[in-house]
PDB file of C-alpha atoms in Angstrom:
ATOM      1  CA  UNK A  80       0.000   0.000   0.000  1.00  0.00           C
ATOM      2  CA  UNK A  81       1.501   3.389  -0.822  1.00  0.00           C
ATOM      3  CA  UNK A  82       0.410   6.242   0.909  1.00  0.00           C
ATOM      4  CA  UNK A  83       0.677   9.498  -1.161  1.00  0.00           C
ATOM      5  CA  UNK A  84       0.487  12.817   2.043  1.00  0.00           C
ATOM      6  CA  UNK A  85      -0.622  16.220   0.257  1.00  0.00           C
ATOM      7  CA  UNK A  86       0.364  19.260   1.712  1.00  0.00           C
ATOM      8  CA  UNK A  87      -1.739  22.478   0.850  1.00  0.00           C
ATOM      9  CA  UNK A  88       0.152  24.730  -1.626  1.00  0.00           C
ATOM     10  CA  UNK A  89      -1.471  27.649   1.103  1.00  0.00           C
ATOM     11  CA  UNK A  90      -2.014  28.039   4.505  1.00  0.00           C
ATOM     12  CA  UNK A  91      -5.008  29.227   5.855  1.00  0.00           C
ATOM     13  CA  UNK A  92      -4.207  31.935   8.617  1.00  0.00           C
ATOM     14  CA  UNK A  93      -5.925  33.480  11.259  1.00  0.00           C
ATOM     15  CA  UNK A  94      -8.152  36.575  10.132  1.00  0.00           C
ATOM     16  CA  UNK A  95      -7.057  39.355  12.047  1.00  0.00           C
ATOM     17  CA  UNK A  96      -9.810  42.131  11.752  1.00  0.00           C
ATOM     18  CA  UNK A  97     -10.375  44.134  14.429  1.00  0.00           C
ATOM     19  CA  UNK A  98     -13.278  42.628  15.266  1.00  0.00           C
ATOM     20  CA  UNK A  99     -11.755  38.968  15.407  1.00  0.00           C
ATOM     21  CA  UNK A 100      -9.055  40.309  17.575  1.00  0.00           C
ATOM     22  CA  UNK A 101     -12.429  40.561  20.210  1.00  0.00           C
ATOM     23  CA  UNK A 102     -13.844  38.069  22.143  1.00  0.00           C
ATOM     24  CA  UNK A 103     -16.001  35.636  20.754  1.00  0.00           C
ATOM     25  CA  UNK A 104     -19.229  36.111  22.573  1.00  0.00           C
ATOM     26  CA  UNK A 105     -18.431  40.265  21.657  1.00  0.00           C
ATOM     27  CA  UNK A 106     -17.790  39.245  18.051  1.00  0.00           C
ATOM     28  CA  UNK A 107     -20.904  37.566  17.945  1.00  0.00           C
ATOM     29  CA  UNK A 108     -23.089  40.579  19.530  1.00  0.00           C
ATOM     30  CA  UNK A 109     -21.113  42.795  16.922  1.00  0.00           C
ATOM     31  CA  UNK A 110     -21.961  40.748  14.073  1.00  0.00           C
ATOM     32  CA  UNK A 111     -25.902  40.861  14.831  1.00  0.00           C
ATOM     33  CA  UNK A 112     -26.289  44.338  15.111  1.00  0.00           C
ATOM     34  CA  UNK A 113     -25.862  44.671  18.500  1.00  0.00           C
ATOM     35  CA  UNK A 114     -23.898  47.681  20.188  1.00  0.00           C
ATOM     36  CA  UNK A 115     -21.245  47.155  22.927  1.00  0.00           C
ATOM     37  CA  UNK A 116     -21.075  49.323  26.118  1.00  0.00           C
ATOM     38  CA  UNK A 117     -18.924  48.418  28.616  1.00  0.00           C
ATOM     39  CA  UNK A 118     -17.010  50.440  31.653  1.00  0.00           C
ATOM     40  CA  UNK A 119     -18.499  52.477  34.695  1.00  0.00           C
ATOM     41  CA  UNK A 120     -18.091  55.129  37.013  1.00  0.00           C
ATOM     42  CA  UNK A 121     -17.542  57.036  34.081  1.00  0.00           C
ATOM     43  CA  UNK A 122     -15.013  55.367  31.913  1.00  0.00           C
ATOM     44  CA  UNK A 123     -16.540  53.497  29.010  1.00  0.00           C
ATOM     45  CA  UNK A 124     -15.840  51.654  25.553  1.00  0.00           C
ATOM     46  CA  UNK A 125     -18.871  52.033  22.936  1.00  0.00           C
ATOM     47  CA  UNK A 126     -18.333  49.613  20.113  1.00  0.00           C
ATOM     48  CA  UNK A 127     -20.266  49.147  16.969  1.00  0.00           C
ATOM     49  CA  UNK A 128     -20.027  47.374  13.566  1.00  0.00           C
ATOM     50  CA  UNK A 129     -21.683  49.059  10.702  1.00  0.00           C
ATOM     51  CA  UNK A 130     -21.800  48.315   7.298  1.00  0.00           C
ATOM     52  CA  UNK A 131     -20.322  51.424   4.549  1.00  0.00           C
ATOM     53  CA  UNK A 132     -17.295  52.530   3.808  1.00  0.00           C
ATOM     54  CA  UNK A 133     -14.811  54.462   5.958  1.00  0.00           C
ATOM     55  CA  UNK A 134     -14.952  57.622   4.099  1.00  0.00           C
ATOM     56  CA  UNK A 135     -18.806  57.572   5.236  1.00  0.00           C
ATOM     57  CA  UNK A 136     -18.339  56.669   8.673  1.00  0.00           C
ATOM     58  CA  UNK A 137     -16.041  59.576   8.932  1.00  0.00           C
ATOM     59  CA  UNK A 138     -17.875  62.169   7.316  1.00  0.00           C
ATOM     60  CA  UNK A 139     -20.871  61.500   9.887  1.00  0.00           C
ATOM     61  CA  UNK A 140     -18.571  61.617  13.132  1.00  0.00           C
ATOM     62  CA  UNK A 141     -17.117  64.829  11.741  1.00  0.00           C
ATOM     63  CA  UNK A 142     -19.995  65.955  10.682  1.00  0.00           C
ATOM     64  CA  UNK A 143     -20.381  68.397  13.863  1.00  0.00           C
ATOM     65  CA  UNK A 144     -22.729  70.955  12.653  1.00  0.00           C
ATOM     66  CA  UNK A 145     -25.672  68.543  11.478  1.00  0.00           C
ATOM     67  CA  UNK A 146     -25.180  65.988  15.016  1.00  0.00           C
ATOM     68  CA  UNK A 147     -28.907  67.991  15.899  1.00  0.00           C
ATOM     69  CA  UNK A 148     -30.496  66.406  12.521  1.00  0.00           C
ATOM     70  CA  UNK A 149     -29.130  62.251  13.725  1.00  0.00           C
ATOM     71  CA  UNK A 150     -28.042  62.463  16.828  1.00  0.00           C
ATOM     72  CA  UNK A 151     -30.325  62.076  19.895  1.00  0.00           C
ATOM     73  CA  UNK A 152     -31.051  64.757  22.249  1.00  0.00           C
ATOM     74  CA  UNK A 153     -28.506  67.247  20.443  1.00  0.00           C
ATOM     75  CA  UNK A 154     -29.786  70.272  20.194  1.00  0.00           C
ATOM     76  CA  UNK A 155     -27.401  71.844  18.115  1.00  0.00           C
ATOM     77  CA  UNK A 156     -23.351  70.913  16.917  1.00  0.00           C
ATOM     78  CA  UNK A 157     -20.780  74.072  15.714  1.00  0.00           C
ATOM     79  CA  UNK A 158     -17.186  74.312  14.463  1.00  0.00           C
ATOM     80  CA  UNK A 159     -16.278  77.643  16.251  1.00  0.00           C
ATOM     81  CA  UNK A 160     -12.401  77.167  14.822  1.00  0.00           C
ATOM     82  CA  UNK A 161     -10.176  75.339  12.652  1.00  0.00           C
ATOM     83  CA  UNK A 162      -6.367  75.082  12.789  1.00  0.00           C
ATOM     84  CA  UNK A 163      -5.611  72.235  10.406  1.00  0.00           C
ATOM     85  CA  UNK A 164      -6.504  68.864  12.248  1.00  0.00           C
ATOM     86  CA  UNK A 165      -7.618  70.494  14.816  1.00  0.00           C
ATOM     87  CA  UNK A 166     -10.858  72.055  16.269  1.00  0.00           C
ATOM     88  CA  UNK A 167     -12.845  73.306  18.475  1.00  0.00           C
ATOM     89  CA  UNK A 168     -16.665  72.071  18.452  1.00  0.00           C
ATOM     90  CA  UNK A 169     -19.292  73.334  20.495  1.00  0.00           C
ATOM     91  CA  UNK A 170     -22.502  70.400  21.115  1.00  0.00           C
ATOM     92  CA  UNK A 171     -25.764  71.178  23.018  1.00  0.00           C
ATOM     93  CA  UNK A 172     -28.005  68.355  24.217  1.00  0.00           C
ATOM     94  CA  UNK A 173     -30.975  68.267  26.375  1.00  0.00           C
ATOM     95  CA  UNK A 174     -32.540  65.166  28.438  1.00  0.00           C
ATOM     96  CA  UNK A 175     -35.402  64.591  30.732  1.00  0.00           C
ATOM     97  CA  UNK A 176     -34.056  63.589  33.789  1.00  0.00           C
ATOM     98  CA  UNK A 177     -37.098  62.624  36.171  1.00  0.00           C
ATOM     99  CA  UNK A 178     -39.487  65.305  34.958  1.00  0.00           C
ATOM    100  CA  UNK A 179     -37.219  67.749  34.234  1.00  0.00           C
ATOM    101  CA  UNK A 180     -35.576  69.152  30.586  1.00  0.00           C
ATOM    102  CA  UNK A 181     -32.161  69.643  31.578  1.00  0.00           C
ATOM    103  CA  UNK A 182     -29.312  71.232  29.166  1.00  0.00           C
ATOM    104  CA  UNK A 183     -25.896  70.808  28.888  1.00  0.00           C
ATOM    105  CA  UNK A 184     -23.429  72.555  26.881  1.00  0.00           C
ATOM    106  CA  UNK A 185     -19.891  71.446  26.053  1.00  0.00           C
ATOM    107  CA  UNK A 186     -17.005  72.484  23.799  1.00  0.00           C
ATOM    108  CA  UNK A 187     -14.235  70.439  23.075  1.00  0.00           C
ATOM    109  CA  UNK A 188     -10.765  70.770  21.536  1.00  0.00           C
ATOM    110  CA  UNK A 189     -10.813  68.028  18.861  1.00  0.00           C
ATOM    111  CA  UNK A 190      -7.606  66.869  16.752  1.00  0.00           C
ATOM    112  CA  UNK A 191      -8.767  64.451  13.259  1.00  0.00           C
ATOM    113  CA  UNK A 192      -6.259  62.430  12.397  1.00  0.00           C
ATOM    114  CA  UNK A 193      -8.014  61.607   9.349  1.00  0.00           C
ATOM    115  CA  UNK A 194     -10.415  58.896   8.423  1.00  0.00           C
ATOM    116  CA  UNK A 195      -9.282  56.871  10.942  1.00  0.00           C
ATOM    117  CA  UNK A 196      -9.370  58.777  14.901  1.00  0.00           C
ATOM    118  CA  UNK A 197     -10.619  61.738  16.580  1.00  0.00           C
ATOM    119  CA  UNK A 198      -9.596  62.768  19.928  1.00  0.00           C
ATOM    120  CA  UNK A 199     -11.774  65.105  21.824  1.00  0.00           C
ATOM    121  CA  UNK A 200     -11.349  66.882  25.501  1.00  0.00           C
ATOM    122  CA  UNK A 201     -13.826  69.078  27.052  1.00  0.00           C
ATOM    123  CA  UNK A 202     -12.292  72.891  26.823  1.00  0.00           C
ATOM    124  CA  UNK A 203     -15.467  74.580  28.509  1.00  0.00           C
ATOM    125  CA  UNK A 204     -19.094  73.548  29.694  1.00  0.00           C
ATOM    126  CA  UNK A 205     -21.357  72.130  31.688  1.00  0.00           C
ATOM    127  CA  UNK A 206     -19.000  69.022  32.996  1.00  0.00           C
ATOM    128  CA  UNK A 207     -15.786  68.609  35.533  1.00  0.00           C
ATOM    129  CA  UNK A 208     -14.298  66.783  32.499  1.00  0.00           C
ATOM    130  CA  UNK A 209     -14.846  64.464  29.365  1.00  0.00           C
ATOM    131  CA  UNK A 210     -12.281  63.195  27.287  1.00  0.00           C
ATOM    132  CA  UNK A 211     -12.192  60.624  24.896  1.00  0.00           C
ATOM    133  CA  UNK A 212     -11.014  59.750  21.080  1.00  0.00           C
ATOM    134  CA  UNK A 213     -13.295  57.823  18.211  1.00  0.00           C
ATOM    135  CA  UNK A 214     -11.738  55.074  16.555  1.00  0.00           C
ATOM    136  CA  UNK A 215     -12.555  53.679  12.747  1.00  0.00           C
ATOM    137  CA  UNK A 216     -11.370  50.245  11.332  1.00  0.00           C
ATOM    138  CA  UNK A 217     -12.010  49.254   8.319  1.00  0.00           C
ATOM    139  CA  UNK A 218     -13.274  45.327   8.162  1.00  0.00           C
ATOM    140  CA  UNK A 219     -13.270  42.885   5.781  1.00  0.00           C
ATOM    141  CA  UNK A 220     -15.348  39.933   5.317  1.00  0.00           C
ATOM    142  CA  UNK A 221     -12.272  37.610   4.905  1.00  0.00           C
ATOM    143  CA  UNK A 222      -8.466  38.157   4.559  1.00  0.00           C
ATOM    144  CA  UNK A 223      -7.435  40.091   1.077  1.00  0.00           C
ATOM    145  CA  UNK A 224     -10.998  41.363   0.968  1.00  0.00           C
ATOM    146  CA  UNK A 225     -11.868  44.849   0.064  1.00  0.00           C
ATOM    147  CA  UNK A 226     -13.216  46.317   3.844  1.00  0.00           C
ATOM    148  CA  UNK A 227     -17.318  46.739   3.409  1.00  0.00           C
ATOM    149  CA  UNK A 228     -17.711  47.805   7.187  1.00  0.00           C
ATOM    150  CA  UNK A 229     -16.130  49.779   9.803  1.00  0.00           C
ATOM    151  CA  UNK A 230     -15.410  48.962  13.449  1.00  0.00           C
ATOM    152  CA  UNK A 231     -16.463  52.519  15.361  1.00  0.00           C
ATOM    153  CA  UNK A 232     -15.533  52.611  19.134  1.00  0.00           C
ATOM    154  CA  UNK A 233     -15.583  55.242  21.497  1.00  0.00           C
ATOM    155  CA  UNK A 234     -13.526  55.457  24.796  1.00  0.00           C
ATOM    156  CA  UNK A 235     -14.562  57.880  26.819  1.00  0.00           C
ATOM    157  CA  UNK A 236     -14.302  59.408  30.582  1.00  0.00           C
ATOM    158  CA  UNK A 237     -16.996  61.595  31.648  1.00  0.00           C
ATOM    159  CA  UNK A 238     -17.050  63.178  34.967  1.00  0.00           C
ATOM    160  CA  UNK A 239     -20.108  65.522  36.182  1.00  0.00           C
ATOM    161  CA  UNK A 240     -19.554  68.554  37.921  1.00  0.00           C
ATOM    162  CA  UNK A 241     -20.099  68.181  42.110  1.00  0.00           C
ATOM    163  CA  UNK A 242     -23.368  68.552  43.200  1.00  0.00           C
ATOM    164  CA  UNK A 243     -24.386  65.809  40.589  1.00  0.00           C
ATOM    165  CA  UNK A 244     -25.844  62.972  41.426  1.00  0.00           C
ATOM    166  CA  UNK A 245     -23.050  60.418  40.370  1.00  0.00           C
ATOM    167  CA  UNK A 246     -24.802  57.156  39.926  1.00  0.00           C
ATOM    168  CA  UNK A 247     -27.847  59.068  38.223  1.00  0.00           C
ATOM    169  CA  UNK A 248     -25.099  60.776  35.906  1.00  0.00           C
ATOM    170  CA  UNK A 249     -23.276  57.067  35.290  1.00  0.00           C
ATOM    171  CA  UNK A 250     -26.311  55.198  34.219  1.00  0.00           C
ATOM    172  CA  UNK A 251     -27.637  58.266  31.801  1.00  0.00           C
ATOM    173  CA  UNK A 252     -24.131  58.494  30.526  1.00  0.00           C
ATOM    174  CA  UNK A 253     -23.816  54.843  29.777  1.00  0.00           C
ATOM    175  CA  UNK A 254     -26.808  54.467  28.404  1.00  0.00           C
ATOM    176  CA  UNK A 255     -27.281  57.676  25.746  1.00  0.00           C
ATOM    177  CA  UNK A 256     -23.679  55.609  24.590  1.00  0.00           C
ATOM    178  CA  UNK A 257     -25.546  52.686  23.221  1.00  0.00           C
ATOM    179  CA  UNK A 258     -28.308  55.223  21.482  1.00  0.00           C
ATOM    180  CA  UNK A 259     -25.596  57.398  20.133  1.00  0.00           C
ATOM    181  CA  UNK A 260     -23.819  54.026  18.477  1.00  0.00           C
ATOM    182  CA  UNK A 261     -27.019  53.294  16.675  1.00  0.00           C
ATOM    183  CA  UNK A 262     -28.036  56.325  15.422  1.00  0.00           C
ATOM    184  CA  UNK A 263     -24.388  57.077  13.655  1.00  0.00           C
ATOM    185  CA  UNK A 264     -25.427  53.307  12.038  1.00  0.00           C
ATOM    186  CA  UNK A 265     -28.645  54.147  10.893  1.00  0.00           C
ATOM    187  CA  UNK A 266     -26.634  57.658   9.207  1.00  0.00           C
ATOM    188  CA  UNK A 267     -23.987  55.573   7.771  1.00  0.00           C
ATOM    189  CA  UNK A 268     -26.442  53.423   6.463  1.00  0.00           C
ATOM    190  CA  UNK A 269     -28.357  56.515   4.967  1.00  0.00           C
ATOM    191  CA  UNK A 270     -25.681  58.367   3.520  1.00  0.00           C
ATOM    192  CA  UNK A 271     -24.703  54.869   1.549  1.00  0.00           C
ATOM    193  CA  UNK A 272     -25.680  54.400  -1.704  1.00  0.00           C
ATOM    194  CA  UNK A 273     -27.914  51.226  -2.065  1.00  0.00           C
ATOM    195  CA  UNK A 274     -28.703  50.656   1.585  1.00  0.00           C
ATOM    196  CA  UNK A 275     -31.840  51.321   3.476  1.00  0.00           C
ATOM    197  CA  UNK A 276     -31.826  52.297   7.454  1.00  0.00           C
ATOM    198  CA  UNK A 277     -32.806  49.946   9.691  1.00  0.00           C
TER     199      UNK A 277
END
């Protein structure tokens, strides 16, 4: 009996996307839709995987003075300068917090390093401190792949000014993360061609 051993002329390798580089049970929440917020006491990761190009995904998280037309509870976004990469952006929101409408104000010092980060830190407003950068990774759907999503995360601190309830501030913090992830989807998704929101 001979025994003929074939070897495979290529090697299948591990796919190293960003989002395979995650855990599996996060890669799995990624991949149906689902946003991941993790962190407290005001330090938190916001991770989602959308479907469009980079270039898209960028123009919507830099696209400061529409964030009142997709973004909840923004009132109203503004460049007030530009210095190259960098500016400074001033966002409004407003939230019912019991029965209340409160307002919040801040303006942050951004720097773009483009298509691909932003880094942001709170210059002026309404908290102690926020700082934070967005992150955008392109993703294919197998090795040598043109990319046809993008990983967005956020990392972010947030701290509230004293006299603020700090738990209340946490959990509305947290949670307006997750809503903010899924609205800049259901932009991407509307600002590329031959894709309806969902």
């Amino acid at each position: 009996m001979v025994t003929i051993a074939v070897a495979p002329s290529v090697r299948a390798g591990l796919f190293n996307s960003p989002v395979d580089q995650l855990p599996v049970s996060e890669r799995v929440k990624l991949r149906n839709g689902q946003v991941l917020v993790t962190g407290d006491k005001g330090k938190y990761t916001a991770i989602i995987l959308v479907t469009g190009s980079q270039d898209i995904a960028w123009e919507v998280l830099t696209d400061y003075d529409h964030f009142s037309k997709f973004l909840p509870n923004t009132v109203s976004g503004k460049v007030i300068t530009v210095n190259g990469n960098q500016k400074v952006v001033e966002q409004v929101d407003t939230r019912q917090v019991f029965l209340m409408n409160v307002q919040s104000r801040i303006r942050s010092a951004t720097t773009e390093t483009p298509k691909s980060r932003i880094d942001f830190r709170q210059i002026d407003g309404d908290l102690q401190s926020l700082e934070g950068y967005w992150k955008i990774e392109p993703v294919a759907p197998y090795s040598g792949a043109k990319a046809n999503q993008v990983l967005i995360t956020q990392v972010v601190e947030a701290q509230p000014k004293s006299g603020t309830p700090k738990k209340i501030f946490y959990s509305l913090f947290k949670n307006s993360l997750g809503e903010i992830m899924i609205a800049i989807r259901k932009e991407v998704d509307r600002r590329t061609p031959n894709r309806k929101t969902l």
